[in-house]
Amino acid sequence: MNIDLHCHTNVSDGVLTPNQLIDLAIDRGVDVLSITDHDTLGAYSIIDAVPPHLQLIPGIEFSSQWRKQGVHIVGLKVDLSNESIIKAVTQQTEARKRRAQIIAEKLKGLGFDNCLEGAQAFAGSHIGRPHFAQYLVQIGAVKNINQAFKKYLGAGKVGDIKDEWADLKTVVGWIHQAGGVAVLAHPKKYNLTRTKLVDLISDFCEAGGGAMEVISGLQIPSVTRDLAGLCNKFNLLASCGSDFHAPDKQWAALGMVSQLPDDCIPVWEHWS
Ligand code: AMP
Ligand code: MN
Ligand code: MN
Ligand code: MN
C-alpha cells in the first residue's frame, strides 16, 4: 500500500492546485492520501472527483504553540462539515492574518518595506512565512528561501511569530470534536533537545493526542528507528507522510514514503 498522509496544495503554501495534486497522487500510485494544508480545509471544496481506487482522508495541519515553540498538529479523518473545526479554521485564519501584519512590522523594523503586500502577492487566502520568504528573495534581501528562513523567519528569528496560535489541548480538542485523530507532525523538525522532544511528546499525549509521524519525507533509518521507539514508548499510533509542497523538492516527494516499521501500530488501524 502506498500511503501518504501529509501534503500541501496552493490553498496554503504548496504549489499544485488540489486537482493537480490528486492527479500526481494517481500517477505515483498512491492508495491512501490526506491533503493536510496549513490551517485550512479549503482544498476539499475545490477537488472535482477522486477515482474509487484512491482513498482520500480529510485532513489538516494546524499550527499550534507549545512553550515558546511553534509546533504542527495534523488532524486526520476529520468531519469536514463539523461546526467546531469550521470555527477553528476561521479562528486560525484570522490569527494567520494578524500574524502576517506583525511579521511585516518586524521586517519593516529591519528596513524592509511593503512586506505584507509583497508576501500577499505570492499567497492565496492563507498567507504564511514562505510567502514572506519569496518576497525577500524577490527584492534581493536574501539569495534564496532557505536563507530567508535562516536570517529572518526561522525558529528564534524576528519573523518567527507563534503567539497567535492555539495551544496543544485546544488544537487536539478541535480535531476530536470533528471525530479525527490528532497526529504530532514531524517531531524531529523542531530541532529540540532530547529532553524537550520527550516533554513535547509527553505533553501532546496529555493533551489527548493519538498519533505521531514516525516518517516525514525522506529520512535516514536511524531517525525512523528512534521515532518508532518514542512512538511505542508513549503508546501512540504511527503516521507517515511526505510533507510534499512542490514537485522539485526530492526530500519531500508525494507518494514516496517509506513503510512504517513493523513494530508500530499504523494510524489507519484507528479507522479501518
Ligand atoms: P507558517 O505556516 O507560516 O508558520 O510557515 C511554515 C512553513 O514554512 C512550513 O510548513 C514549511 O513549508 C516552510 N518552512 C519552514 N522552514 C523552512 C525553511 N528553512 N526553508 C523553506 N521552507 C521552510
Ligand atoms: Mn508548509
Ligand atoms: Mn509542518
Ligand atoms: Mn506540512
Short mmCIF file of C-alpha atoms and ligand atoms in Angstrom, two decimals:
data_model
loop_
_atom_site.label_atom_id
_atom_site.label_comp_id
_atom_site.label_asym_id
_atom_site.label_seq_id
_atom_site.Cartn_x
_atom_site.Cartn_y
_atom_site.Cartn_z
CA MET A 1 0.00 0.00 0.00
CA ASN A 2 1.25 3.46 -0.90
CA ILE A 3 0.09 5.75 1.90
CA ASP A 4 0.82 9.48 2.16
CA LEU A 5 -0.94 11.28 4.99
CA HIS A 6 0.70 14.71 4.85
CA CYS A 7 0.93 17.07 1.87
CA HIS A 8 0.09 20.61 0.75
CA THR A 9 -1.66 22.38 -2.12
CA ASN A 10 -1.58 26.00 -3.23
CA VAL A 11 -4.51 26.68 -0.91
CA SER A 12 -1.76 27.01 1.73
CA ASP A 13 1.95 27.00 0.85
CA GLY A 14 2.16 24.23 -1.75
CA VAL A 15 2.41 24.89 -5.48
CA LEU A 16 -0.07 22.44 -7.05
CA THR A 17 -3.80 23.02 -7.14
CA PRO A 18 -5.84 20.39 -5.25
CA ASN A 19 -6.84 18.74 -8.56
CA GLN A 20 -3.23 18.71 -9.82
CA LEU A 21 -2.18 17.12 -6.53
CA ILE A 22 -4.81 14.39 -6.89
CA ASP A 23 -3.60 13.73 -10.46
CA LEU A 24 0.00 13.44 -9.26
CA ALA A 25 -1.05 11.09 -6.45
CA ILE A 26 -2.75 8.86 -9.04
CA ASP A 27 0.38 8.93 -11.25
CA ARG A 28 2.52 7.94 -8.27
CA GLY A 29 0.24 5.02 -7.40
CA VAL A 30 -0.89 6.43 -4.07
CA ASP A 31 -3.66 4.30 -2.49
CA VAL A 32 -4.44 6.44 0.56
CA LEU A 33 -3.91 10.21 0.60
CA SER A 34 -4.59 13.01 3.02
CA ILE A 35 -4.25 16.63 1.96
CA THR A 36 -3.19 18.50 5.08
CA ASP A 37 -2.94 22.19 4.25
CA HIS A 38 -1.86 24.62 6.94
CA ASP A 39 -4.90 25.74 8.99
CA THR A 40 -7.37 25.29 6.12
CA LEU A 41 -9.70 22.66 4.71
CA GLY A 42 -10.19 24.75 1.56
CA ALA A 43 -8.70 22.12 -0.81
CA TYR A 44 -11.57 19.74 -0.11
CA SER A 45 -14.18 22.04 -1.57
CA ILE A 46 -12.13 22.51 -4.78
CA ILE A 47 -11.49 18.85 -5.65
CA ASP A 48 -13.59 17.74 -8.63
CA ALA A 49 -13.53 13.98 -8.49
CA VAL A 50 -11.47 11.25 -6.87
CA PRO A 51 -11.31 7.83 -8.54
CA PRO A 52 -12.51 4.91 -6.39
CA HIS A 53 -9.02 3.38 -6.14
CA LEU A 54 -7.72 6.46 -4.31
CA GLN A 55 -8.91 6.75 -0.74
CA LEU A 56 -8.90 10.41 0.31
CA ILE A 57 -8.75 11.00 4.06
CA PRO A 58 -9.89 14.53 5.03
CA GLY A 59 -7.06 16.21 6.89
CA ILE A 60 -5.50 19.47 8.05
CA GLU A 61 -2.20 20.64 9.59
CA PHE A 62 -2.92 23.02 12.46
CA SER A 63 -0.34 25.49 13.73
CA SER A 64 -0.01 25.38 17.50
CA GLN A 65 2.20 26.83 20.19
CA TRP A 66 3.98 24.71 22.78
CA ARG A 67 6.09 26.62 25.30
CA LYS A 68 7.94 29.15 23.11
CA GLN A 69 7.89 26.83 20.14
CA GLY A 70 5.65 26.67 17.08
CA VAL A 71 4.57 23.06 16.53
CA HIS A 72 2.28 21.40 13.97
CA ILE A 73 -0.58 19.04 14.71
CA VAL A 74 -2.12 17.10 11.83
CA GLY A 75 -5.79 16.14 12.11
CA LEU A 76 -6.74 13.05 10.10
CA LYS A 77 -10.18 11.73 9.14
CA VAL A 78 -11.89 14.87 10.34
CA ASP A 79 -15.53 15.52 9.52
CA LEU A 80 -15.37 18.39 7.04
CA SER A 81 -18.85 19.58 7.98
CA ASN A 82 -18.21 19.67 11.73
CA GLU A 83 -19.02 23.09 13.18
CA SER A 84 -16.19 23.13 15.72
CA ILE A 85 -13.49 22.53 13.15
CA ILE A 86 -15.03 25.03 10.73
CA LYS A 87 -14.99 27.63 13.53
CA ALA A 88 -11.42 26.65 14.42
CA VAL A 89 -10.30 27.15 10.84
CA THR A 90 -11.89 30.62 10.80
CA GLN A 91 -10.11 31.45 14.07
CA GLN A 92 -6.74 30.23 12.76
CA THR A 93 -7.25 32.13 9.51
CA GLU A 94 -7.78 35.34 11.48
CA ALA A 95 -4.72 34.52 13.61
CA ARG A 96 -2.71 34.00 10.42
CA LYS A 97 -3.75 37.45 9.14
CA ARG A 98 -2.86 39.17 12.45
CA ARG A 99 0.43 37.31 12.48
CA ALA A 100 1.24 38.37 8.92
CA GLN A 101 0.80 42.01 9.97
CA ILE A 102 3.16 41.51 12.91
CA ILE A 103 5.75 39.78 10.70
CA ALA A 104 5.55 42.68 8.24
CA GLU A 105 6.05 45.21 11.06
CA LYS A 106 9.06 43.28 12.36
CA LEU A 107 10.59 43.18 8.88
CA LYS A 108 9.88 46.89 8.43
CA GLY A 109 11.90 47.47 11.59
CA LEU A 110 14.82 45.92 9.75
CA GLY A 111 14.31 48.26 6.81
CA PHE A 112 12.22 46.04 4.52
CA ASP A 113 9.14 47.96 3.38
CA ASN A 114 5.85 46.73 1.92
CA CYS A 115 6.39 43.14 3.06
CA LEU A 116 2.70 42.48 3.72
CA GLU A 117 1.66 43.49 0.22
CA GLY A 118 4.69 41.75 -1.24
CA ALA A 119 4.03 38.47 0.57
CA GLN A 120 0.33 38.68 -0.18
CA ALA A 121 1.10 38.72 -3.90
CA PHE A 122 2.60 35.21 -3.52
CA ALA A 123 -0.12 33.91 -1.20
CA GLY A 124 -3.62 32.70 -1.80
CA SER A 125 -6.09 33.06 1.03
CA HIS A 126 -3.65 31.66 3.60
CA ILE A 127 -0.55 33.78 3.96
CA GLY A 128 2.46 32.28 5.72
CA ARG A 129 6.17 32.66 6.25
CA PRO A 130 7.08 31.00 2.92
CA HIS A 131 5.31 33.88 1.13
CA PHE A 132 7.37 36.43 3.08
CA ALA A 133 10.45 34.38 2.17
CA GLN A 134 9.51 34.59 -1.53
CA TYR A 135 9.15 38.37 -1.27
CA LEU A 136 12.53 38.75 0.48
CA VAL A 137 14.10 36.78 -2.37
CA GLN A 138 12.26 38.93 -4.94
CA ILE A 139 13.60 42.19 -3.51
CA GLY A 140 17.11 40.76 -3.28
CA ALA A 141 17.29 40.87 0.53
CA VAL A 142 18.36 37.22 0.52
CA LYS A 143 19.66 34.79 -2.10
CA ASN A 144 17.08 32.05 -1.59
CA ILE A 145 14.16 30.83 0.53
CA ASN A 146 16.40 28.88 2.85
CA GLN A 147 18.45 31.98 3.63
CA ALA A 148 15.25 33.95 4.28
CA PHE A 149 14.30 31.41 6.98
CA LYS A 150 17.84 31.26 8.33
CA LYS A 151 18.16 35.02 8.72
CA TYR A 152 14.64 36.35 9.27
CA LEU A 153 11.81 33.81 9.51
CA GLY A 154 13.02 30.56 11.05
CA ALA A 155 12.85 29.46 14.69
CA GLY A 156 14.02 32.21 17.04
CA LYS A 157 14.34 34.84 14.29
CA VAL A 158 12.49 38.14 14.18
CA GLY A 159 9.71 36.87 11.89
CA ASP A 160 9.07 33.67 13.84
CA ILE A 161 5.77 34.78 15.37
CA LYS A 162 3.78 32.00 17.04
CA ASP A 163 1.97 33.72 19.91
CA GLU A 164 -1.21 33.85 17.84
CA TRP A 165 -1.59 30.05 17.70
CA ALA A 166 -3.78 27.95 19.98
CA ASP A 167 -2.19 25.58 22.50
CA LEU A 168 -1.94 21.79 22.12
CA LYS A 169 -5.03 20.99 24.16
CA THR A 170 -7.21 23.37 22.16
CA VAL A 171 -5.98 22.08 18.81
CA VAL A 172 -6.34 18.41 19.80
CA GLY A 173 -9.84 19.28 21.06
CA TRP A 174 -10.85 20.75 17.68
CA ILE A 175 -9.68 17.58 15.92
CA HIS A 176 -11.53 15.31 18.36
CA GLN A 177 -14.73 17.31 18.09
CA ALA A 178 -14.57 16.66 14.34
CA GLY A 179 -14.12 12.92 15.00
CA GLY A 180 -10.49 12.91 13.85
CA VAL A 181 -7.21 11.64 15.21
CA ALA A 182 -4.56 14.17 16.27
CA VAL A 183 -1.05 13.48 14.97
CA LEU A 184 2.11 15.23 16.15
CA ALA A 185 3.74 16.30 12.87
CA HIS A 186 7.44 15.80 12.03
CA PRO A 187 8.73 15.67 15.65
CA LYS A 188 12.39 15.92 14.60
CA LYS A 189 11.93 19.12 12.60
CA TYR A 190 11.67 21.36 15.67
CA ASN A 191 15.37 20.81 16.49
CA LEU A 192 14.57 20.22 20.15
CA THR A 193 16.98 18.79 22.68
CA ARG A 194 16.21 15.19 23.66
CA THR A 195 14.65 16.27 26.95
CA LYS A 196 12.42 18.81 25.24
CA LEU A 197 11.39 16.38 22.50
CA VAL A 198 10.30 13.87 25.13
CA ASP A 199 8.50 16.66 27.03
CA LEU A 200 6.68 17.69 23.83
CA ILE A 201 5.50 14.15 23.09
CA SER A 202 4.51 13.69 26.71
CA ASP A 203 2.51 16.97 26.76
CA PHE A 204 0.94 16.05 23.43
CA CYS A 205 -0.23 12.73 24.94
CA GLU A 206 -1.56 14.56 27.99
CA ALA A 207 -3.49 16.89 25.67
CA GLY A 208 -5.17 13.79 24.21
CA GLY A 209 -3.04 13.36 21.07
CA GLY A 210 -3.32 9.92 19.50
CA ALA A 211 -0.52 9.53 16.97
CA MET A 212 2.80 10.88 15.78
CA GLU A 213 4.59 10.93 12.46
CA VAL A 214 7.26 8.25 12.52
CA ILE A 215 8.07 9.01 8.90
CA SER A 216 8.15 12.53 7.44
CA GLY A 217 9.58 12.74 3.96
CA LEU A 218 12.94 11.21 3.15
CA GLN A 219 14.68 10.35 6.37
CA ILE A 220 17.56 8.15 7.41
CA PRO A 221 16.77 4.74 9.00
CA SER A 222 18.25 5.70 12.38
CA VAL A 223 15.76 8.58 12.68
CA THR A 224 12.90 6.26 11.78
CA ARG A 225 14.02 3.75 14.43
CA ASP A 226 14.34 6.46 17.05
CA LEU A 227 10.89 7.89 16.31
CA ALA A 228 9.33 4.42 16.24
CA GLY A 229 10.81 3.81 19.69
CA LEU A 230 9.37 7.06 21.05
CA CYS A 231 6.01 6.37 19.38
CA ASN A 232 5.73 2.94 21.03
CA LYS A 233 7.04 4.20 24.37
CA PHE A 234 4.16 6.68 24.51
CA ASN A 235 1.59 4.19 23.11
CA LEU A 236 0.87 6.40 20.15
CA LEU A 237 -0.29 5.26 16.73
CA ALA A 238 2.18 5.86 13.91
CA SER A 239 1.62 8.01 10.83
CA CYS A 240 3.65 8.66 7.69
CA GLY A 241 3.65 11.36 5.06
CA SER A 242 5.83 13.15 2.55
CA ASP A 243 5.06 16.75 3.64
CA PHE A 244 5.03 17.39 -0.09
CA HIS A 245 4.88 21.08 -1.12
CA ALA A 246 6.40 21.23 -4.61
CA PRO A 247 7.48 18.74 -7.31
CA ASP A 248 11.13 19.87 -7.31
CA LYS A 249 11.77 19.00 -3.66
CA GLN A 250 13.22 15.48 -3.75
CA TRP A 251 13.29 15.03 0.02
CA ALA A 252 9.52 15.51 0.22
CA ALA A 253 8.15 13.74 -2.87
CA LEU A 254 4.47 12.87 -2.99
CA GLY A 255 3.80 9.15 -2.58
CA MET A 256 7.47 8.30 -1.95
CA VAL A 257 7.11 7.47 1.73
CA SER A 258 8.93 4.54 3.36
CA GLN A 259 6.99 1.80 5.10
CA LEU A 260 6.39 2.18 8.81
CA PRO A 261 8.48 -0.17 10.96
CA ASP A 262 6.69 -3.47 11.73
CA ASP A 263 6.53 -2.82 15.45
CA CYS A 264 4.45 0.38 15.03
CA ILE A 265 0.66 0.40 15.01
CA PRO A 266 -0.38 2.40 11.93
CA VAL A 267 -2.83 5.22 12.45
CA TRP A 268 -5.14 3.82 9.77
CA GLU A 269 -5.91 0.87 12.09
CA HIS A 270 -7.82 3.50 14.04
CA TRP A 271 -10.33 3.93 11.24
CA SER A 272 -10.22 0.70 9.22
P1 AMP B 1 3.95 29.14 8.59
O1 AMP B 1 2.81 28.18 8.31
O2 AMP B 1 3.68 30.49 8.11
O3 AMP B 1 4.40 29.08 10.02
O4 AMP B 1 5.18 28.60 7.71
C1 AMP B 1 5.70 27.33 7.95
C2 AMP B 1 6.12 26.67 6.64
O5 AMP B 1 7.32 27.27 6.19
C3 AMP B 1 6.44 25.21 6.75
O6 AMP B 1 5.30 24.42 6.62
C4 AMP B 1 7.37 24.99 5.57
O7 AMP B 1 6.62 24.78 4.41
C5 AMP B 1 8.08 26.33 5.44
N1 AMP B 1 9.44 26.32 6.01
C6 AMP B 1 9.79 26.26 7.29
N2 AMP B 1 11.14 26.31 7.43
C7 AMP B 1 11.64 26.41 6.18
C8 AMP B 1 12.97 26.50 5.62
N3 AMP B 1 14.06 26.52 6.40
N4 AMP B 1 13.10 26.59 4.29
C9 AMP B 1 11.99 26.58 3.49
N5 AMP B 1 10.74 26.49 3.95
C10 AMP B 1 10.56 26.41 5.26
MN MN B 2 4.42 24.34 4.69
MN MN B 3 4.62 21.24 9.30
MN MN B 4 3.28 20.17 6.34
#
